Short mmCIF file of C-alpha atoms and ligand atoms in Angstrom, two decimals:
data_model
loop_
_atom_site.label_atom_id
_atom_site.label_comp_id
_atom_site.label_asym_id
_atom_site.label_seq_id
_atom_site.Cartn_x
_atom_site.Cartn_y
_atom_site.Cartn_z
CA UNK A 424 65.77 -85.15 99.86
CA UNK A 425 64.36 -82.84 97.63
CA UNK A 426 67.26 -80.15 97.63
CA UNK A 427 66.99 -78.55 94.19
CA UNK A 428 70.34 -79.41 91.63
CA UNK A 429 72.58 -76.44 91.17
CA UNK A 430 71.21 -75.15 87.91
CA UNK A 431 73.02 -75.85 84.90
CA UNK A 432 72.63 -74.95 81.26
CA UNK A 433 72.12 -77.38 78.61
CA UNK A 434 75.57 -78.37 77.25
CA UNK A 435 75.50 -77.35 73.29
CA UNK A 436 77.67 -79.87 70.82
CA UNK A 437 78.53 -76.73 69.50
CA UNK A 438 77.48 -73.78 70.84
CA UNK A 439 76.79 -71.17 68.38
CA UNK A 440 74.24 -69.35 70.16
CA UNK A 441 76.78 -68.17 72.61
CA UNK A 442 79.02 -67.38 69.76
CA UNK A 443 76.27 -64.67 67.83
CA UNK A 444 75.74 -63.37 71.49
CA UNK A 445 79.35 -61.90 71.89
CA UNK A 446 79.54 -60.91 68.12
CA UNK A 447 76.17 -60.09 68.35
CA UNK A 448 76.70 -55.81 67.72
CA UNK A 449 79.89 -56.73 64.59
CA UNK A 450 77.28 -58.84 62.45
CA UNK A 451 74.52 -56.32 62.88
CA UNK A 452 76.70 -53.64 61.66
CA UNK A 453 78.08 -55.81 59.30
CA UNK A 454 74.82 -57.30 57.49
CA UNK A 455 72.69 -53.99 57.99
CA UNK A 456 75.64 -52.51 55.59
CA UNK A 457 75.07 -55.17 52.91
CA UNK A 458 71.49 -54.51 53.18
CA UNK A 459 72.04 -50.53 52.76
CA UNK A 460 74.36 -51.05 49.69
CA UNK A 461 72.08 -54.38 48.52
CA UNK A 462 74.88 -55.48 46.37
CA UNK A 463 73.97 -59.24 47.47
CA UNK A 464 75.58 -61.17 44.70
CA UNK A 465 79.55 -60.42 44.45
CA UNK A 466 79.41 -56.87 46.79
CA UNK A 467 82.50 -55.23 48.44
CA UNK A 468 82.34 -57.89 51.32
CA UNK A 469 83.32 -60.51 48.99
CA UNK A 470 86.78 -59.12 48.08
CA UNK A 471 87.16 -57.62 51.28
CA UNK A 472 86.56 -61.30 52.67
CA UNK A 473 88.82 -62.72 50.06
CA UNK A 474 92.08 -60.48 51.13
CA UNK A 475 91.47 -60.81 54.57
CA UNK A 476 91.82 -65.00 54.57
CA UNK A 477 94.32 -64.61 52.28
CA UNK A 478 96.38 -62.65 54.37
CA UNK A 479 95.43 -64.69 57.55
CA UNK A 480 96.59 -68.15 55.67
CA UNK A 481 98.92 -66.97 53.90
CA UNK A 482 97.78 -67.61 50.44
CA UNK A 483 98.49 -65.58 47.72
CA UNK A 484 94.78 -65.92 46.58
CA UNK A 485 91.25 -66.87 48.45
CA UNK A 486 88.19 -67.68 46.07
CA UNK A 487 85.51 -67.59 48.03
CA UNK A 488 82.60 -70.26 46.97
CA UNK A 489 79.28 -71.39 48.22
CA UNK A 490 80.06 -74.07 49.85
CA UNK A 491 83.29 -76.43 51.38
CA UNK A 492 81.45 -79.08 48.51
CA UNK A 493 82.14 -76.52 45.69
CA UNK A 494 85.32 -75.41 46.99
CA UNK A 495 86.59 -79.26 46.38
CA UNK A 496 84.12 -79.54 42.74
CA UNK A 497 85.53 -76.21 41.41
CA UNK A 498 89.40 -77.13 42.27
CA UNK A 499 88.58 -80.33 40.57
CA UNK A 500 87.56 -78.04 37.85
CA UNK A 501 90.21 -76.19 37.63
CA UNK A 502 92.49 -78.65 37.41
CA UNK A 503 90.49 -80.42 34.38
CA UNK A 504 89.66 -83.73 35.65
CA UNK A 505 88.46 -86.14 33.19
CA UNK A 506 85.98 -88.91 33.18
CA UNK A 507 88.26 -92.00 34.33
CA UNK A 508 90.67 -89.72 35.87
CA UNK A 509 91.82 -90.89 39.32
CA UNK A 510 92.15 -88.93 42.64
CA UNK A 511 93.66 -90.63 45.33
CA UNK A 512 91.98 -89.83 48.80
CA UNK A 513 90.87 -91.36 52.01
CA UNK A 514 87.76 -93.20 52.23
CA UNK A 515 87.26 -91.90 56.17
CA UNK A 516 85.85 -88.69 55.81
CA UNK A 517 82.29 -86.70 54.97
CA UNK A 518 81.01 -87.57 51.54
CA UNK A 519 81.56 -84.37 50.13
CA UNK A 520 85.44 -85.37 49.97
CA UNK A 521 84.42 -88.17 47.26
CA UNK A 522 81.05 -87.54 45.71
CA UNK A 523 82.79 -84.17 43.70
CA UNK A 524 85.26 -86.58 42.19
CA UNK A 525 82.66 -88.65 41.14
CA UNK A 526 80.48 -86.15 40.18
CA UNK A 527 82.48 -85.22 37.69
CA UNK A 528 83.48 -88.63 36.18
CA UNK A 529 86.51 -89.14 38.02
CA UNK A 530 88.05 -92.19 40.40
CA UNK A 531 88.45 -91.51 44.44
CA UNK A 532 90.94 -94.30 44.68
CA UNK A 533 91.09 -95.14 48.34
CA UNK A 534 93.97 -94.94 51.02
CA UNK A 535 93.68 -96.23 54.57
CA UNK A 536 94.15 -93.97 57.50
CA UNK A 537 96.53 -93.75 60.39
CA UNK A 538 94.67 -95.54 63.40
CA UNK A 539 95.99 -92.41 65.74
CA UNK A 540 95.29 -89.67 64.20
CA UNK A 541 92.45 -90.89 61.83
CA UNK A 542 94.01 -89.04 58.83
CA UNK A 543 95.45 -90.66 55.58
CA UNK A 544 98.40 -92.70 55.76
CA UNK A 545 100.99 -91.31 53.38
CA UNK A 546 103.06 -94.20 53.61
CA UNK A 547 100.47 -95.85 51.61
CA UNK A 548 99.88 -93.33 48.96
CA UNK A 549 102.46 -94.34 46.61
CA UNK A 550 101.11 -97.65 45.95
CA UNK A 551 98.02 -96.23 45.02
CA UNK A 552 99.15 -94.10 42.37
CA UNK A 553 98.63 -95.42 38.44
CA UNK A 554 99.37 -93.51 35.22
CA UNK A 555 95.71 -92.36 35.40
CA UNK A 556 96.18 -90.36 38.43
CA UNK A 557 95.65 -87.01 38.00
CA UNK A 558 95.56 -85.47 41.96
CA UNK A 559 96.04 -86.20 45.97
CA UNK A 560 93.33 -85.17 48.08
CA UNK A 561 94.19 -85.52 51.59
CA UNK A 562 91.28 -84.38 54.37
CA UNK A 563 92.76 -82.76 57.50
CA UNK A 564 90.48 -84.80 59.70
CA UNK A 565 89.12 -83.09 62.78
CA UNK A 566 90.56 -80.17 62.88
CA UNK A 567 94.63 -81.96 61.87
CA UNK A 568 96.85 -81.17 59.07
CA UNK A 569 97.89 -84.92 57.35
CA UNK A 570 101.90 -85.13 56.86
CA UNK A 571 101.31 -82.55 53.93
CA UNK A 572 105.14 -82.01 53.12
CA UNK A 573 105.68 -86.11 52.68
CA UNK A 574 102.10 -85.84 50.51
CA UNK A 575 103.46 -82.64 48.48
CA UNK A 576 107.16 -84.58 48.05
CA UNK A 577 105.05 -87.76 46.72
CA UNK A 578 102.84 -85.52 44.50
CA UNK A 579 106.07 -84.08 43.28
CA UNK A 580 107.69 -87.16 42.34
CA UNK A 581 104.79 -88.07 40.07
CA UNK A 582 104.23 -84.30 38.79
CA UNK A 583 100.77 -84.54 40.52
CA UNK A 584 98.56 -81.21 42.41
CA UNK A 585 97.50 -81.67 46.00
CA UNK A 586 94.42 -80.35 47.25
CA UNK A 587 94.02 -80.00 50.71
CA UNK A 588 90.41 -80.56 52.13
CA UNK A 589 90.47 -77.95 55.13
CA UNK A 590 86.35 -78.20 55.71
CA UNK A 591 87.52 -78.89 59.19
CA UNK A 592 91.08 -77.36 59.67
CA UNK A 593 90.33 -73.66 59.35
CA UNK A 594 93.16 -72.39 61.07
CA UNK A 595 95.41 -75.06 61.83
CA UNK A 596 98.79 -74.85 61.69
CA UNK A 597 101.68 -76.95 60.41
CA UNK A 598 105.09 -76.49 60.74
CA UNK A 599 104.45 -73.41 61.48
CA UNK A 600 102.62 -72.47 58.51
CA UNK A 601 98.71 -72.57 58.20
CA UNK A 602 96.05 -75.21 56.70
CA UNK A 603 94.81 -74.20 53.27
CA UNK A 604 98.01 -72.87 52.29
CA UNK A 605 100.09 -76.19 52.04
CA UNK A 606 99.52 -77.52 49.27
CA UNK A 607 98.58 -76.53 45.25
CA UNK A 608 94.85 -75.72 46.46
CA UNK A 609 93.37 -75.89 49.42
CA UNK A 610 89.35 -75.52 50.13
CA UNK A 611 87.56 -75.21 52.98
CA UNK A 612 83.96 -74.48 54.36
CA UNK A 613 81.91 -72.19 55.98
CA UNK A 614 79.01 -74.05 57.18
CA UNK A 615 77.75 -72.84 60.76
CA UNK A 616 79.58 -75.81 62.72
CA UNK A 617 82.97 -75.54 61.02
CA UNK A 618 85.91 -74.15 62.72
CA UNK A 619 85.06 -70.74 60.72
CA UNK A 620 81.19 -70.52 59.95
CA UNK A 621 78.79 -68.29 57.94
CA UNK A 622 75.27 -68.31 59.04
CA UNK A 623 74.24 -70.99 55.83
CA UNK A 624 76.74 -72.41 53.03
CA UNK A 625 80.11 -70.73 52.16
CA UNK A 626 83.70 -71.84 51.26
CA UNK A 627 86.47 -70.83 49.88
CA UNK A 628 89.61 -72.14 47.71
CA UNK A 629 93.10 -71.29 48.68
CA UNK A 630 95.84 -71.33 46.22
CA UNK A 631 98.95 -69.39 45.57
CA UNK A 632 99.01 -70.34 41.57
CA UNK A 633 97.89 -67.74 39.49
CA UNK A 634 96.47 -69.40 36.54
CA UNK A 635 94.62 -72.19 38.91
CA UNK A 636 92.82 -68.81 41.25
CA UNK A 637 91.55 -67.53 37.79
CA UNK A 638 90.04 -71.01 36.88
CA UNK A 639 88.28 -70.83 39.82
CA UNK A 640 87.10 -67.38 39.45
CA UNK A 641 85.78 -67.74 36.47
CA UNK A 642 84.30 -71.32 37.19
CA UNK A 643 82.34 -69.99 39.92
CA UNK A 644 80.50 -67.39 37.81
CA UNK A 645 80.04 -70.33 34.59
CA UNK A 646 83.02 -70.21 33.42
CA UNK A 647 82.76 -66.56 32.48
CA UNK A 648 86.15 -64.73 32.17
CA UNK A 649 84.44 -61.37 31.02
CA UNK A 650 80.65 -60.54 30.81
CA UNK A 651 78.70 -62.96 28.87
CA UNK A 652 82.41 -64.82 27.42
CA UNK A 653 82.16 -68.28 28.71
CA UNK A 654 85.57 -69.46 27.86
CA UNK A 655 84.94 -72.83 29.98
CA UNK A 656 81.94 -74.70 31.61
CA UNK A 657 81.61 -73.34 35.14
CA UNK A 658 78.71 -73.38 37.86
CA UNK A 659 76.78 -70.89 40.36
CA UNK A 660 78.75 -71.14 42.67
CA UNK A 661 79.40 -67.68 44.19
CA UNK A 662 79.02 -67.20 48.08
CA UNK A 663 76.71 -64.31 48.89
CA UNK A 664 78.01 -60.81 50.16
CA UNK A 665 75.64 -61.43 53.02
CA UNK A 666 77.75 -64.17 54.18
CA UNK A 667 81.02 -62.89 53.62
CA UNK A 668 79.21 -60.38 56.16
CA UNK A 669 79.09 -62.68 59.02
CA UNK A 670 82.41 -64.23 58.32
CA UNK A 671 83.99 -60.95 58.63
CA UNK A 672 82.37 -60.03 61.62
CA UNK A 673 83.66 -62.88 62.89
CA UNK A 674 87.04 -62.54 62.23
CA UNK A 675 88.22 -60.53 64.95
CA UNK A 676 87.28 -63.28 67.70
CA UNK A 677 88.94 -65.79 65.06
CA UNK A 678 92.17 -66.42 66.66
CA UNK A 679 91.13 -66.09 69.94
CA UNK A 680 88.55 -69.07 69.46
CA UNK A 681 91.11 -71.11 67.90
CA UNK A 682 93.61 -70.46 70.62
CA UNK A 683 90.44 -71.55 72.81
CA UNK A 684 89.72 -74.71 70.85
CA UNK A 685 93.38 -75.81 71.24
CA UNK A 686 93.71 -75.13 74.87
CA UNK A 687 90.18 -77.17 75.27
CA UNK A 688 91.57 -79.88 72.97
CA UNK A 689 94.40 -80.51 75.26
CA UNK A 690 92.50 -79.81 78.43
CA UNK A 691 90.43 -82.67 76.96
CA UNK A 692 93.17 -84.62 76.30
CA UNK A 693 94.33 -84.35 79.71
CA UNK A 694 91.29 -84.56 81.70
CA UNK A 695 90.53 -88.26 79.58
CA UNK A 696 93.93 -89.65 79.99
CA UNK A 697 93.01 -91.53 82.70
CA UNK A 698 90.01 -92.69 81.67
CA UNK A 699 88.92 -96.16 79.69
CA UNK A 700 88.75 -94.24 75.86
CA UNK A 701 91.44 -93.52 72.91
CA UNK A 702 92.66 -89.84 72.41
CA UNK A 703 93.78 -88.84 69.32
CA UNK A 704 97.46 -88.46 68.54
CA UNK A 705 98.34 -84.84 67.60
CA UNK A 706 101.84 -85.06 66.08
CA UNK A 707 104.76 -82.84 67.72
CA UNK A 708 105.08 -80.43 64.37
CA UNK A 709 101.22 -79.45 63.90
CA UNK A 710 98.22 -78.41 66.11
CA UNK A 711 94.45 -79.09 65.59
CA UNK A 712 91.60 -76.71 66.12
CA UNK A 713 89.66 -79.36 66.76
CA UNK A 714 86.83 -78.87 64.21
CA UNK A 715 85.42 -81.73 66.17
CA UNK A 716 86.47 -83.41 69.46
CA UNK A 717 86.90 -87.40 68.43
CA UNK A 718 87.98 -90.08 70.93
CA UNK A 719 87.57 -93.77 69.85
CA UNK A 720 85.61 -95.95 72.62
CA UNK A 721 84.80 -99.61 72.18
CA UNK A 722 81.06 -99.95 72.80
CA UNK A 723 80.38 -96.90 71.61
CA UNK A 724 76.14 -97.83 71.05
CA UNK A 725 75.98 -98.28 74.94
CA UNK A 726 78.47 -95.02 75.17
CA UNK A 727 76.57 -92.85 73.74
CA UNK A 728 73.57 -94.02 75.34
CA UNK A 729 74.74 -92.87 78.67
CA UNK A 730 75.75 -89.73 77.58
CA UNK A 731 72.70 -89.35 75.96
CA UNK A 732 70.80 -89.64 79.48
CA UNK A 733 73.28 -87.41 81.17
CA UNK A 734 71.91 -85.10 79.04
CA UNK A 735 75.95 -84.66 77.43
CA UNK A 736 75.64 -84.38 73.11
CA UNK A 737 77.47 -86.37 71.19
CA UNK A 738 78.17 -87.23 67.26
CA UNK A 739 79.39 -89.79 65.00
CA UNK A 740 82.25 -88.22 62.31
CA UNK A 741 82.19 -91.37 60.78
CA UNK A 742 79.47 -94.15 61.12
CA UNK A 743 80.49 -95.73 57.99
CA UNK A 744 83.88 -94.94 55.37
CA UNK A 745 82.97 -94.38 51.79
CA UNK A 746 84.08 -97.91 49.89
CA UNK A 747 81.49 -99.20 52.37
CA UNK A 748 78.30 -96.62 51.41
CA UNK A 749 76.15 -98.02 48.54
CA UNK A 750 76.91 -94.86 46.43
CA UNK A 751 80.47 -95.77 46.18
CA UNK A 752 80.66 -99.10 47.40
CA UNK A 753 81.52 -100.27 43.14
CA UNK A 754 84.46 -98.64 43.47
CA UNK A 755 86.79 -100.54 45.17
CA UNK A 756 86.98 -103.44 47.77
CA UNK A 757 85.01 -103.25 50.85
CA UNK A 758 87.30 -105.06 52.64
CA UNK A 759 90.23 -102.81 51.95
CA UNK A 760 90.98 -99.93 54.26
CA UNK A 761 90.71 -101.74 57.66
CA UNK A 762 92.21 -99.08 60.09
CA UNK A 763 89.40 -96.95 57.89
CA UNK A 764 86.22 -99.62 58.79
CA UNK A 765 87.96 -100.16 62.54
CA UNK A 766 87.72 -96.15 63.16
CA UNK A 767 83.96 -96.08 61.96
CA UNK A 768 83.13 -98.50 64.61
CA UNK A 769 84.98 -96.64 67.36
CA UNK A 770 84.79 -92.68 66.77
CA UNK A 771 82.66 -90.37 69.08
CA UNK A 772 82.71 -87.06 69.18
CA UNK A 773 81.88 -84.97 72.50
CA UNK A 774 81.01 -81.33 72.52
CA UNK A 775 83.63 -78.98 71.09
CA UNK A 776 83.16 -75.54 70.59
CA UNK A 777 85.43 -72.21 71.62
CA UNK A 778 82.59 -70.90 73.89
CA UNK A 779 82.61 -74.84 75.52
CA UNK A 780 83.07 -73.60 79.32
CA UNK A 781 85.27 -75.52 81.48
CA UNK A 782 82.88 -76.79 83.72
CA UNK A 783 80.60 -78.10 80.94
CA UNK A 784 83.73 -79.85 79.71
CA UNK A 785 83.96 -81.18 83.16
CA UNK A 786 80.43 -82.65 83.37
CA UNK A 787 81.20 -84.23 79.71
CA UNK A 788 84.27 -85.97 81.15
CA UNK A 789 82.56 -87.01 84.33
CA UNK A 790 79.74 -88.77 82.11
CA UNK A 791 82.14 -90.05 79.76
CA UNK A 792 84.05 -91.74 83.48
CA UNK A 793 80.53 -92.69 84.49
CA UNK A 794 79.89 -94.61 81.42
CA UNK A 795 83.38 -96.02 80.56
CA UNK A 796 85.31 -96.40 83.96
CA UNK A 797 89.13 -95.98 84.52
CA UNK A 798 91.90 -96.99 81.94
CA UNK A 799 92.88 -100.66 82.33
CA UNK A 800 89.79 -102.52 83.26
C1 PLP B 2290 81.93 -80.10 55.90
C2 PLP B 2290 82.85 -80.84 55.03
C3 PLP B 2290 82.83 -80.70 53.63
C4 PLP B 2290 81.75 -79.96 52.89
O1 PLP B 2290 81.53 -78.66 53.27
P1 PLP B 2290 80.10 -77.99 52.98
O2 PLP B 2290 80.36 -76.54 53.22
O3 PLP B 2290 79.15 -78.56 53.96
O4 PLP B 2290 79.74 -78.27 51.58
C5 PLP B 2290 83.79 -81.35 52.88
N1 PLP B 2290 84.73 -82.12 53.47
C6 PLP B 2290 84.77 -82.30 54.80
C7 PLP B 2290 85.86 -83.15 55.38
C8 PLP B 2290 83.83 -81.68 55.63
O5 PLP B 2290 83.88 -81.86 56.95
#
């Protein structure tokens, strides 16, 4: 028979083309005002920006930056971290997490993760930490706070900052109180995919400690604390008034699309329950926003395939963990970290996005049945 399918869009990983269309009249406004004023480098959006996340996190202070990477180089920064210093972190995450402690002479000394919830193990931290230790740098994996208050009561112990990495947490909330505002400094991004994106590279530090937010303000403009006085070495590393733009215009569909990406990540979570891949456990006192989607599968290669010819997206958010990759792979055992190398091999991540439709989620899960068949067999 040659009765035509019932038509059906392409299902986006993330769909941010059906984000600009319903904010589509706010960032207009919004960017056509920065061109009027053309203050593109440090304009009124900036601050305005700044106070608005602020408020909505809860921080006393928001820094914004020009990207999630310089959000994590410039608290490093702040904080003075030597050559040899050591930061201990988890080796499962983006590379950004690691290659700003590095850049800057420093140690990532590695942790393993949790095998449920793919985010460092604080259990583990202690043993980690040496008199050269100079911070914590936890990742809030996917869209999920770590245990930040047993992290922050470690880091006390030792006398030790914490800075969260909240690239993909935006949002998130635990304990009742939100990411980025857990911890001494928190930093996330703005890139287009992130749980709150710009239309290119932003980011922004949270902190509530006075003397840390005016490192970073003045490391941001090299190190200048007045015109022309550079009282420290600092970078470029301002975000541009046109981007603040779009992130403002986006803020008044912010909590509704994270109150979407929640209700999707447990309508995902129910929906795959019965089927022959790992969920990812989201512990009672914290949410995720789900910055991406993850499920672990065994034979993921032939997975993904399937879903690939169902025409259903899907990413890898982590092929490899850092001690493996040749950039970093002198640092530390390759072997360590097993729950760390046993996630790469598993992870997948399906589309994810707030304007993800139900029935597009329910053509991913159908593939996902198709290609890995009921629980138990
Ligand atoms: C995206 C990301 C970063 C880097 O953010 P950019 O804005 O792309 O520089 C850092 N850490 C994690 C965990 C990320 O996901």
């Amino acid at each position: 028979m040659n009765a035509p399918l019932a038509p059906q869009g392409k299902i986006e990983f993330i769909d941010l083309k059906a984000q600009y269309a319903a904010l589509r009249d706010e960032i207009a406004v919004r960017m056509q005002k920065v061109l009027d004023h053309g203050q593109y480098i440090m304009g009124p959006e900036v601050k305005e920006l700044e106070a608005a996340l602020a408020a909505h996190t809860g921080a006393k202070h928001c820094v914004t930056v020009a990207s999630g990477t310089e959000a994590l180089l410039i608290s490093l920064m702040a904080l003075d971290l030597k050559p040899g210093d050591e930061v201990v972190t988890t080796p499962f995450t983006f590379a950004a997490t690691a290659e700003t402690i590095v850049l800057l002479g420093g140690v990532p000394v590695w942790v393993d993760i949790e095998a449920d919830t793919c985010n460092i193990d604080a259990s583990k931290i202690e043993a980690a930490i040496t008199p050269r230790t100079r911070a914590i740098l936890p990742v809030s994996l996917y869209g999920q706070c770590a245990d930040m208050d047993e992290i922050n009561a470690i880091a006390a112990r030792h006398g030790l900052p914490v800075i969260e990495d909240a690239a993909q947490s935006y949002g998130a909330t635990y304990k009742g109180r939100r990411s980025n505002n857990l911890s001494t400094l928190g930093c996330t991004s703005f890139f287009p995919s992130k749980p709150l994106g710009c239309y290119g590279d932003g980011g922004a530090i949270f902190t509530s400690d006075d003397a840390l937010a005016q490192a970073a303000r003045e490391i941001r403009v090299h190190g200048q604390s007045a015109r022309y006085t550079h009282t420290r070495v600092g970078v470029g590393g301002r975000m541009d008034t046109l981007q603040c733009a779009v992130v403002l215009a986006k803020l008044g569909r912010l909590d509704w699309e994270l109150q979407r990406r929640r209700e999707l990540g447990a309508r995902y979570h129910e929906r795959l329950a019965p089927l022959n891949v790992k969920t990812l456990a989201v512990r009672p006192d914290r949410d995720s926003v789900w910055g991406q989607y993850t499920v672990r599968v065994a034979d993921r290669a032939r997975v993904q395939s399937v879903l690939t010819q169902a025409a259903v997206p899907t990413a890898v958010h982590y092929p490899r963990p850092l001690h493996r990759q040749p950039a970093y792979a002198h640092l530390g055992n390759p072997d360590s970290c097993p729950a760390s190398i046993a996630a790469a091999d598993e992870v997948m991540s399906l589309p994810m996005s707030a304007d993800l439709s139900d029935a597009d989620m329910d053509r991913v899960v159908a593939a996902l049945a198709a290609a890995v068949g009921p629980r138990g067999q």
